[in-house]
Amino acid sequence: MTDFDDDAAGSIASAALAVLREQGPLSLDEWATHLEEYGTATDLADVLEFLSEPMLGYLPNGKYVALDMVLEGLVFAHRLSELEIASDVLDASPDLEPILAFGDGEDGVIRVVAAEEAVLERGAAPFLSRRVVVLPVGTLGECADGDLVGLAVEDGRLAFRLVEIEDEPDLAPALDELFEDDGVEALDSVCWQLLLEDPSLFTVPIAPLGEFFEAAGYEHERELLARRGFDFDAYDLQIRTALVASTYDLTHDEAVSAVAFVDLADRGYTDAVIADFDIADWAHRHVSAAPDSFVSLADPGAAVAVFDLGFRNQDRVTDAILEALAAELAERGPRSVRAAAHWLAGKAVDRLGRVLDAEAHYEKALLAESGWGPALFELAQFASDRGDAIRALSLLGRIDGGSEENLYAVLQDFVPADHPELGRNDKCWCGSGRKYKVCHLGKADESVKADGRWLYKKACLFAFASEFVDTVTGLDDLENENLSEDELLAATMFDGSALDVALFEGGIFADFLARRSELLPEAEVVTAAQWLGIRRSVYEVVESSDTGVVLLDRGSKETVTVAHSLEGKPGDVISARVLHAPAGALAVGVIVMASESQAARVLEVLASDDLDAEELVRESRGGADHSTDDR
């Protein structure tokens, strides 16, 4: 398949919409043939299928349409509730669903936003719809409960109207032709199809869509439409299960078990929030009632999917529920699932601040299945945190593909150095005067540990636990746009400013110290505690030599010498965090400033009492053409 750069992709998107506006609804193949000047029909079809444009609509018959050509000038009615009048916010579904794309522009007076955003903005109670329409304050002040209002599409924007019903068409026959007996369709797509078949619809106000659907024997849920009696819950479960199987490369049975476990935990969370109850007893009742229900979680991929889907975000209630369910599954479930259950329990108690209990669970996972990869990896990371590179590498070596892990590459710098020229009883190479066998035989050079590099990389690896990925990649996306999550991880690892900002301004380093202090060597705990209060700054390279680089802090006007591999020549200006360790100072998260004005902006952001992490990364990124890091 041909790869199109951003400029080419933008040109294709503009041309594609122009074709739809001119030609009307087209199938994917028909659409691609009109754009062959940009490439082959096959390559273009791959691009068009995933094209994301507000004015692009997909129809039940499989064709695509330009929405602005179909909806311009039409009006959709909606019956008001007291909540809507009080907040000047309209529930969008189902009545206004077909025209929500016209309220996404930032310059519009009428806005379409997520319901949660409207609740925060207007202080209203939760709405039924996922998205709502926010009107200017006071718009509904003269309205009463049950009044009809309308939203029209005028010049590509939403306009508010007070309306009266002028027509009452019978939509039931047209709807029946679109639906199979057990079929379900996207509500907005159905409306667009109806409009194409009868362009006179909605040219004058008619009753709200929800009332038409009800009268015709149809019902809606989650922006979907089906005949009355359709099992939306079963359909939702089917779709979610298929998506989980595809995303995590699971069998159907594994996906079913993963979704069932997450749903059970969700129900437990809801019960725990509504009323205080004994989580352990609740877990016991549910797992013991059907201990074989989750047998397919024995596969490592299924267990990882469970954690990723249901427990990626940190929450003490969620983690307590996971611990209770996993512990019950380890105790009462099939033998084959014990490794997975102990791993899940270990993940929960780790986040609850009990790292030694987590380690015990991972060890039990290996007793149940000696080659269970996720437990081996967690123990390898714990061994690294303790400073035992040999054990960490040994554990990684038992994992298929373990040598490809970021941890494996990191550990190579901290493996004890062999000195075959020395006998066990010879004086050690380090100059201590002690025998090699009691000093450095089988041990890493202590200076390597004392310079802070390993400690910093331990924190970086901790930051790539799944619960922090959104924070790290969210900031890094400001530096590396249009990359997949895996590509972002590869691009971010120990490089640039985003990871460093996520660690410190994002609070991950504080979590690392709180959760790993029982594993870290005592000296590293002391060093890490000192690092917590250190801010980034803007530095000028004053002098560079074989012994280190002298930096002038543009904020404090103090100088500091950093060693190791910091690149830079006198006169360079960088943004970095300088961390002090027993063996000296190191600069991390280094990014070269492209201009004095950029350096001034970054310094201004850094001087703020309420430092904004996103603003810091954005300003550090502005105009910078390359970054470097102390490795």
XYZ file of C-alpha atoms in Angstrom:
631
model
C 0.000 0.000 0.000
C 1.223 3.518 -0.787
C 2.067 5.715 2.215
C 0.760 9.260 1.830
C 2.463 12.101 3.719
C 0.407 14.636 5.670
C 0.171 17.121 2.798
C -0.953 14.442 0.338
C -3.464 13.038 2.830
C -4.901 16.524 3.365
C -5.244 17.060 -0.374
C -6.971 13.705 -0.772
C -9.419 14.515 2.028
C -10.367 17.857 0.438
C -10.735 16.329 -3.008
C -12.712 13.390 -1.642
C -15.344 15.624 -0.048
C -15.540 17.724 -3.206
C -16.294 14.563 -5.202
C -19.078 13.557 -2.796
C -20.598 17.027 -2.961
C -20.631 16.861 -6.746
C -21.513 13.203 -7.336
C -23.794 12.456 -4.393
C -23.634 9.236 -2.345
C -20.918 6.828 -3.542
C -19.671 3.407 -2.549
C -16.041 3.112 -1.483
C -14.956 1.727 -4.860
C -16.936 4.349 -6.788
C -15.487 7.080 -4.641
C -11.900 5.881 -5.137
C -12.216 5.789 -8.921
C -12.967 9.538 -8.946
C -9.640 10.224 -7.203
C -7.222 8.125 -9.246
C -5.004 11.135 -9.912
C -3.779 10.622 -6.315
C -3.000 6.905 -6.646
C -4.492 3.526 -7.424
C -8.101 2.824 -6.528
C -6.973 0.118 -4.094
C -4.602 2.414 -2.192
C -7.155 5.215 -2.131
C -9.890 2.926 -0.858
C -7.677 2.077 2.135
C -7.259 5.796 2.852
C -10.899 6.727 2.306
C -12.201 3.942 4.538
C -10.512 5.552 7.550
C -11.019 9.179 6.549
C -12.158 11.259 9.506
C -14.000 14.400 8.450
C -16.933 16.068 10.289
C -18.938 16.438 7.089
C -18.534 12.801 6.052
C -21.493 10.486 6.625
C -21.830 6.714 6.253
C -25.190 5.324 5.130
C -26.919 2.022 5.973
C -26.567 0.952 2.333
C -22.763 1.190 2.585
C -22.366 4.447 0.691
C -20.740 7.696 1.784
C -22.297 11.156 1.626
C -21.292 14.800 2.177
C -23.520 15.898 5.050
C -23.456 19.614 4.302
C -25.067 18.911 0.909
C -27.854 16.862 2.509
C -28.650 18.818 5.670
C -28.233 22.488 4.756
C -31.484 24.390 5.369
C -33.231 21.598 7.295
C -34.723 21.939 10.789
C -35.055 19.286 13.520
C -37.501 19.701 16.394
C -36.970 18.817 20.057
C -39.366 18.857 23.051
C -37.920 20.593 26.123
C -37.568 19.311 29.672
C -37.216 21.387 32.836
C -33.566 20.347 33.175
C -32.803 21.603 29.682
C -34.547 24.918 30.289
C -32.655 25.466 33.543
C -29.263 24.799 31.969
C -29.763 25.954 28.348
C -28.407 22.575 27.290
C -30.285 20.170 24.985
C -30.091 16.389 25.161
C -29.012 15.488 21.635
C -30.238 11.933 21.218
C -32.308 11.035 19.337
C -33.912 14.227 18.027
C -30.789 16.202 17.098
C -28.374 13.366 16.389
C -28.304 13.822 12.559
C -26.938 17.403 12.723
C -24.435 17.310 15.590
C -21.462 17.571 13.204
C -22.432 21.200 12.566
C -21.863 22.188 16.188
C -18.249 21.017 16.457
C -16.682 24.226 15.163
C -15.025 26.464 17.754
C -16.449 29.612 16.163
C -20.086 28.568 16.515
C -22.461 30.238 18.979
C -24.214 26.900 19.498
C -21.789 24.168 20.539
C -21.896 20.378 20.680
C -19.844 19.018 23.589
C -19.512 15.889 25.708
C -22.238 15.694 28.352
C -19.629 15.668 31.151
C -18.219 18.967 29.899
C -21.672 20.566 29.881
C -22.317 19.387 33.445
C -19.090 21.053 34.611
C -19.793 24.219 32.608
C -23.439 24.726 33.510
C -23.677 22.889 36.833
C -26.614 20.825 35.633
C -27.521 17.273 36.550
C -26.211 14.504 34.234
C -27.815 14.240 30.811
C -29.036 11.121 29.027
C -27.050 11.699 25.836
C -23.333 11.157 25.353
C -23.152 14.519 23.540
C -25.310 17.577 24.190
C -26.027 20.917 22.531
C -24.961 23.968 24.569
C -26.984 27.123 23.863
C -26.106 30.675 24.910
C -27.193 31.343 28.489
C -30.768 32.607 28.607
C -31.859 31.169 25.262
C -34.615 29.054 26.849
C -35.582 31.549 29.541
C -39.105 32.146 28.168
C -39.794 28.454 27.417
C -41.863 25.969 29.413
C -41.611 22.240 30.001
C -42.866 20.433 26.863
C -42.372 23.340 24.446
C -41.021 22.575 20.992
C -37.802 24.172 19.809
C -35.764 23.502 16.702
C -32.199 23.493 15.469
C -31.631 24.344 11.828
C -28.522 24.085 9.662
C -27.823 27.529 8.211
C -24.628 28.302 6.299
C -22.963 25.254 7.806
C -23.764 26.168 11.424
C -26.506 25.384 13.915
C -29.220 28.004 14.439
C -31.871 28.037 17.197
C -35.580 28.419 16.404
C -38.914 28.309 18.181
C -41.087 26.037 16.035
C -44.563 24.657 15.543
C -45.272 21.365 13.777
C -46.214 21.966 10.158
C -46.183 18.410 8.775
C -46.769 14.883 10.120
C -45.311 12.384 7.605
C -45.581 8.648 8.154
C -42.001 7.387 8.455
C -42.873 3.797 9.361
C -42.891 2.350 5.784
C -39.509 3.893 4.942
C -38.019 2.700 8.229
C -39.323 -0.830 7.693
C -37.560 -0.993 4.325
C -34.235 -0.079 5.928
C -34.318 -2.665 8.721
C -34.119 -6.420 8.801
C -36.228 -8.061 11.518
C -33.350 -8.221 14.012
C -31.253 -5.426 12.523
C -29.747 -2.404 14.217
C -28.390 0.767 12.604
C -26.762 4.019 13.627
C -29.557 6.478 14.299
C -27.991 9.375 12.396
C -27.241 7.165 9.364
C -30.878 6.086 9.194
C -32.022 9.705 9.175
C -29.573 10.648 6.433
C -30.842 7.746 4.329
C -34.450 8.826 4.858
C -33.538 12.331 3.712
C -31.917 11.066 0.518
C -35.021 9.041 -0.304
C -37.366 11.941 0.511
C -35.591 15.339 0.268
C -38.743 17.131 1.450
C -38.356 15.779 4.972
C -37.450 18.384 7.621
C -37.693 21.271 5.183
C -40.469 22.405 7.541
C -40.754 21.496 11.258
C -42.167 18.051 12.010
C -42.498 16.200 15.309
C -39.251 15.246 17.086
C -37.542 12.134 15.770
C -37.942 10.300 19.066
C -41.714 10.611 18.829
C -41.735 9.375 15.237
C -39.590 6.377 16.146
C -41.830 5.435 19.039
C -44.992 5.717 16.947
C -43.429 3.567 14.208
C -42.464 0.784 16.656
C -38.755 1.592 16.995
C -36.556 2.368 19.991
C -33.104 3.873 20.409
C -30.190 3.397 22.778
C -26.566 4.583 22.705
C -27.178 6.361 19.376
C -28.461 3.142 17.813
C -31.910 2.430 16.403
C -33.792 -0.863 16.112
C -37.282 -2.330 16.165
C -38.976 -2.373 19.557
C -37.845 -5.324 21.649
C -34.307 -5.425 20.285
C -31.781 -6.613 22.895
C -29.339 -3.692 22.921
C -27.397 -5.155 25.866
C -26.730 -8.428 24.052
C -25.738 -6.532 20.918
C -23.382 -4.320 22.909
C -21.809 -7.390 24.520
C -21.367 -9.047 21.129
C -19.676 -5.969 19.655
C -17.411 -5.446 22.660
C -16.372 -9.088 22.706
C -15.498 -9.035 19.010
C -13.537 -5.797 19.463
C -11.577 -7.207 22.425
C -10.782 -10.388 20.498
C -9.523 -8.349 17.546
C -7.579 -5.762 19.578
C -5.784 -8.263 21.813
C -5.583 -11.181 19.360
C -7.694 -13.461 21.568
C -9.921 -16.402 20.797
C -13.659 -15.885 21.169
C -13.714 -17.791 24.489
C -10.796 -15.750 25.853
C -12.501 -12.508 24.866
C -15.771 -13.669 26.461
C -13.964 -14.426 29.748
C -12.094 -11.107 29.677
C -15.239 -9.054 29.070
C -17.180 -11.024 31.711
C -14.478 -10.430 34.341
C -14.329 -6.696 33.599
C -18.132 -6.396 33.649
C -18.275 -8.194 37.007
C -15.693 -5.789 38.414
C -17.675 -2.824 37.029
C -20.817 -4.025 38.791
C -18.855 -4.419 41.993
C -17.502 -0.891 41.646
C -21.010 0.518 41.200
C -22.264 -1.399 44.255
C -19.282 -0.231 46.318
C -19.836 3.418 45.400
C -23.587 3.299 46.081
C -23.362 1.420 49.381
C -20.497 0.337 51.601
C -20.159 -3.446 51.568
C -17.666 -6.239 52.222
C -15.737 -6.510 48.942
C -14.077 -9.801 49.934
C -17.433 -11.414 50.713
C -18.907 -10.072 47.469
C -16.001 -11.525 45.461
C -16.299 -14.856 47.242
C -20.005 -15.153 46.406
C -19.562 -14.309 42.728
C -16.468 -16.406 42.031
C -17.510 -19.458 44.061
C -20.894 -19.485 42.292
C -19.206 -20.213 38.944
C -15.456 -20.835 39.444
C -14.990 -22.155 35.892
C -16.435 -19.053 34.246
C -13.026 -17.430 33.790
C -10.966 -20.463 32.804
C -9.962 -18.826 29.502
C -8.093 -16.100 31.396
C -5.258 -18.637 31.756
C -3.798 -17.225 28.541
C -1.389 -14.340 29.348
C -2.867 -12.217 26.573
C -6.354 -12.554 28.048
C -5.159 -11.627 31.540
C -3.309 -8.583 30.190
C -6.448 -7.576 28.278
C -8.473 -7.760 31.514
C -6.084 -5.450 33.328
C -5.835 -3.052 30.393
C -9.594 -2.875 29.830
C -10.841 -2.707 33.388
C -8.042 -1.533 35.614
C -5.752 0.707 33.587
C -6.715 3.807 35.557
C -5.714 3.929 39.201
C -8.535 3.915 41.733
C -8.373 2.382 45.213
C -11.872 0.885 45.044
C -11.190 -0.639 41.613
C -7.878 -2.074 42.817
C -9.512 -3.505 45.949
C -12.135 -5.195 43.789
C -9.464 -6.596 41.468
C -7.464 -7.935 44.431
C -10.537 -9.628 45.924
C -11.710 -11.173 42.647
C -8.229 -12.350 41.654
C -7.486 -13.785 45.088
C -10.757 -15.753 45.005
C -9.984 -16.966 41.494
C -6.519 -18.106 42.608
C -8.038 -19.940 45.557
C -11.158 -21.469 44.003
C -10.709 -21.297 40.247
C -9.283 -24.030 38.007
C -5.580 -24.792 38.452
C -4.892 -23.560 34.917
C -5.963 -20.008 35.792
C -3.947 -19.625 39.022
C -0.942 -17.983 37.371
C -3.154 -15.341 35.763
C -5.107 -14.823 38.990
C -1.947 -14.273 41.063
C -0.587 -11.880 38.445
C -3.809 -9.825 38.503
C -3.805 -9.822 42.308
C -0.163 -8.714 42.246
C -0.961 -5.801 39.929
C -3.745 -4.709 42.286
C -1.779 -4.830 45.538
C 1.209 -3.136 43.898
C -0.967 -0.123 43.102
C -2.383 -0.261 46.620
C 1.158 0.301 47.926
C 2.040 -3.273 48.941
C 4.900 -4.086 46.611
C 6.217 -7.011 48.681
C 2.771 -8.642 48.594
C 2.787 -8.088 44.839
C 6.158 -9.820 44.586
C 4.784 -12.762 46.567
C 1.835 -13.055 44.155
C 4.169 -13.048 41.142
C 6.283 -15.779 42.738
C 3.118 -17.835 43.320
C 2.201 -17.294 39.671
C 5.485 -18.934 38.677
C 4.883 -21.799 41.092
C 1.613 -22.405 39.240
C 3.253 -22.026 35.806
C 7.014 -21.494 35.693
C 7.078 -19.802 32.290
C 4.189 -17.379 32.770
C 5.547 -14.318 30.941
C 3.824 -11.330 32.621
C 4.876 -12.526 36.107
C 8.445 -13.102 34.930
C 8.558 -9.558 33.551
C 7.238 -7.974 36.762
C 9.817 -9.869 38.832
C 12.564 -8.848 36.393
C 11.599 -5.214 36.852
C 11.581 -5.657 40.642
C 15.058 -7.221 40.457
C 16.232 -4.239 38.425
C 14.760 -1.855 40.993
C 16.772 -3.676 43.665
C 19.890 -3.229 41.562
C 20.269 -6.914 40.648
C 20.870 -6.784 36.899
C 21.977 -10.433 36.702
C 18.718 -11.782 38.177
C 16.652 -9.367 36.080
C 18.321 -10.538 32.873
C 17.929 -14.186 33.915
C 14.187 -13.700 34.386
C 13.856 -11.877 31.067
C 15.735 -14.734 29.419
C 12.889 -17.080 30.372
C 10.372 -14.990 28.396
C 9.871 -15.553 24.686
C 11.122 -12.295 23.181
C 12.453 -11.050 26.519
C 15.625 -9.720 24.923
C 13.486 -7.266 22.930
C 12.119 -5.556 26.045
C 13.274 -2.014 26.885
C 14.324 -3.315 30.298
C 16.760 -5.765 28.687
C 18.496 -2.966 26.776
C 18.704 -0.779 29.897
C 20.268 -3.519 31.977
C 23.172 -3.970 29.572
C 24.769 -0.790 30.956
C 24.626 -2.085 34.525
C 25.779 -5.701 34.245
C 28.823 -6.491 36.391
C 31.980 -6.078 34.312
C 34.158 -9.187 33.997
C 37.929 -8.872 34.398
C 39.258 -12.242 33.224
C 42.827 -11.010 33.647
C 42.347 -11.003 37.430
C 42.344 -14.014 39.704
C 39.890 -14.274 42.567
C 42.591 -13.428 45.078
C 44.189 -10.617 43.067
C 43.748 -7.031 44.183
C 40.545 -5.545 42.719
C 40.806 -3.376 39.635
C 38.964 -0.496 41.362
C 41.908 0.415 43.629
C 40.191 -0.413 46.923
C 43.055 -2.661 47.983
C 40.685 -5.562 48.650
C 40.715 -8.904 46.873
C 38.732 -9.062 43.619
C 36.519 -11.884 44.962
C 35.236 -9.791 47.881
C 35.121 -6.446 46.105
C 33.785 -6.433 42.523
C 33.634 -10.051 41.363
C 30.096 -10.483 40.003
C 29.122 -6.951 41.037
C 28.456 -3.784 39.094
C 30.771 -0.821 39.417
C 29.322 1.125 42.359
C 30.089 4.398 40.577
C 27.561 3.394 37.927
C 24.889 3.117 40.612
C 25.989 6.301 42.356
C 25.741 8.564 39.323
C 21.916 8.390 39.212
C 21.526 7.074 35.675
C 20.124 3.699 36.709
C 17.739 5.286 39.200
C 16.384 7.639 36.552
C 15.893 4.826 34.056
C 14.137 2.715 36.695
C 11.650 5.572 37.037
C 11.295 5.809 33.252
C 10.498 2.103 33.015
C 7.993 2.464 35.859
C 6.316 5.275 33.892
C 5.511 2.858 31.085
C 3.256 0.727 33.251
C -0.144 0.707 31.583
C -1.776 2.987 34.139
C 0.581 5.828 33.186
C 0.711 5.336 29.419
C -2.057 7.859 28.748
C -0.187 10.549 30.706
C 3.121 9.900 28.958
C 1.807 9.497 25.431
C -0.633 12.375 25.876
C 2.252 14.738 26.550
C 4.527 13.116 23.996
C 1.886 13.425 21.289
C 2.529 17.159 21.484
C 6.060 16.402 20.271
C 5.383 13.419 18.020
C 2.073 13.885 16.242
C 0.399 11.151 14.186
C 2.277 8.255 15.829
C 0.653 5.088 17.115
C 0.917 4.291 20.844
C 3.658 1.722 20.214
C 5.582 4.237 18.081
C 5.145 6.882 20.754
C 6.585 4.535 23.370
C 9.589 3.824 21.180
C 10.120 7.503 20.393
C 9.692 8.635 23.997
C 11.824 6.106 25.884
C 14.490 8.129 27.721
C 14.342 10.822 25.035
C 13.082 14.382 24.802
C 11.222 16.475 27.346
C 7.801 14.797 27.417
C 8.733 11.738 29.474
C 10.674 13.835 31.975
C 7.743 16.251 32.363
C 5.355 13.304 32.803
C 7.631 11.908 35.512
C 7.967 15.044 37.589
C 5.255 17.589 36.700
C 2.908 14.684 35.911
C 3.504 13.139 39.351
C 4.709 9.723 38.163
C 8.106 10.001 39.869
C 6.394 10.604 43.225
C 4.333 7.443 42.666
C 7.511 5.576 41.715
C 9.229 6.550 44.959
C 6.151 5.770 47.068
C 5.604 2.351 45.498
C 9.216 1.232 44.988
C 11.057 2.557 48.052
C 10.959 -0.902 49.679
C 12.851 -2.336 46.705
C 15.318 0.448 45.907
C 18.759 0.505 47.524
C 18.769 2.850 50.518
C 21.102 5.336 48.841
C 18.777 5.598 45.831
C 15.778 6.269 48.086
C 17.648 9.221 49.591
C 18.643 10.499 46.141
C 15.128 10.068 44.724
C 13.603 12.016 47.616
C 15.981 14.888 46.855
C 14.963 14.840 43.180
C 11.266 15.391 43.893
C 11.566 19.138 44.318
C 13.886 19.812 41.375
C 12.358 21.768 38.496
C 13.455 21.957 34.914
C 15.194 25.115 33.758
C 16.803 26.703 30.720
C 20.576 26.391 30.542
C 23.327 27.808 28.379
C 26.339 25.650 27.595
C 29.352 27.595 28.902
C 32.139 25.065 28.480
C 32.477 21.503 27.227
C 35.392 19.136 27.862
C 36.187 15.477 28.395
C 35.412 15.809 32.096
C 31.951 17.321 31.696
C 29.821 20.200 30.470
C 29.446 23.448 32.412
C 25.912 24.868 32.272
C 24.662 28.319 33.275
C 21.132 28.288 34.674
C 19.302 31.147 32.908
C 16.885 31.320 35.843
C 19.089 31.198 38.956
C 22.277 32.416 37.212
C 24.207 29.578 38.921
C 26.546 27.208 37.100
C 26.612 23.431 37.339
C 28.835 20.785 35.778
C 27.208 17.685 34.340
C 29.090 14.668 33.125
C 28.403 11.665 30.910
C 27.105 12.027 27.372
C 25.410 15.416 27.316
C 26.067 16.851 23.887
C 26.491 20.560 23.359
C 28.915 23.255 22.421
C 29.457 26.639 24.052
C 26.576 28.981 23.262
C 23.923 26.240 22.896
C 20.748 26.834 24.909
C 18.837 23.840 26.250
C 15.849 23.053 28.415
C 16.605 20.256 30.873
C 16.315 19.016 34.430
C 19.612 18.754 36.290
C 19.542 16.042 38.938
C 22.238 15.658 41.574
C 23.522 12.243 42.645
C 26.400 11.140 44.906
C 28.750 10.801 41.928
C 27.848 14.109 40.314
C 25.085 15.819 38.335
C 23.297 14.639 35.219
C 20.993 16.436 32.790
C 17.835 14.612 31.718
C 14.971 15.351 29.346
C 17.242 17.595 27.295
C 15.842 19.506 24.354
C 17.772 22.114 22.359
C 16.167 25.529 22.051
C 15.882 26.751 18.473
C 15.873 30.459 19.327
C 16.274 32.932 22.166
C 12.572 33.755 21.995
C 11.679 30.110 22.491
C 14.075 29.878 25.447
C 12.427 32.959 26.985
C 8.940 31.443 26.593
C 10.012 28.183 28.220
C 11.654 30.035 31.101
C 8.462 32.049 31.598
C 6.364 28.858 31.777
C 8.835 27.303 34.221
C 8.615 30.344 36.492
C 4.862 29.887 36.990
C 3.722 28.827 40.459
C 1.073 26.624 38.870
C 3.146 24.981 36.149
C 1.112 23.517 33.266
C 2.747 20.301 31.987
C 1.136 20.484 28.548
C 2.114 24.124 28.097
C 5.681 23.301 29.115
C 6.002 20.521 26.557
C 4.296 22.611 23.878
C 6.639 25.548 24.375
C 9.678 23.257 24.590
C 8.599 21.726 21.308
C 8.002 24.997 19.479
C 10.629 25.375 16.770
C 12.980 22.765 18.250
C 14.386 20.533 15.565
C 16.161 17.926 17.656
C 16.479 16.659 21.198
C 19.118 14.778 23.133
C 19.315 13.086 26.468
C 21.873 12.090 29.030
C 22.166 8.361 28.684
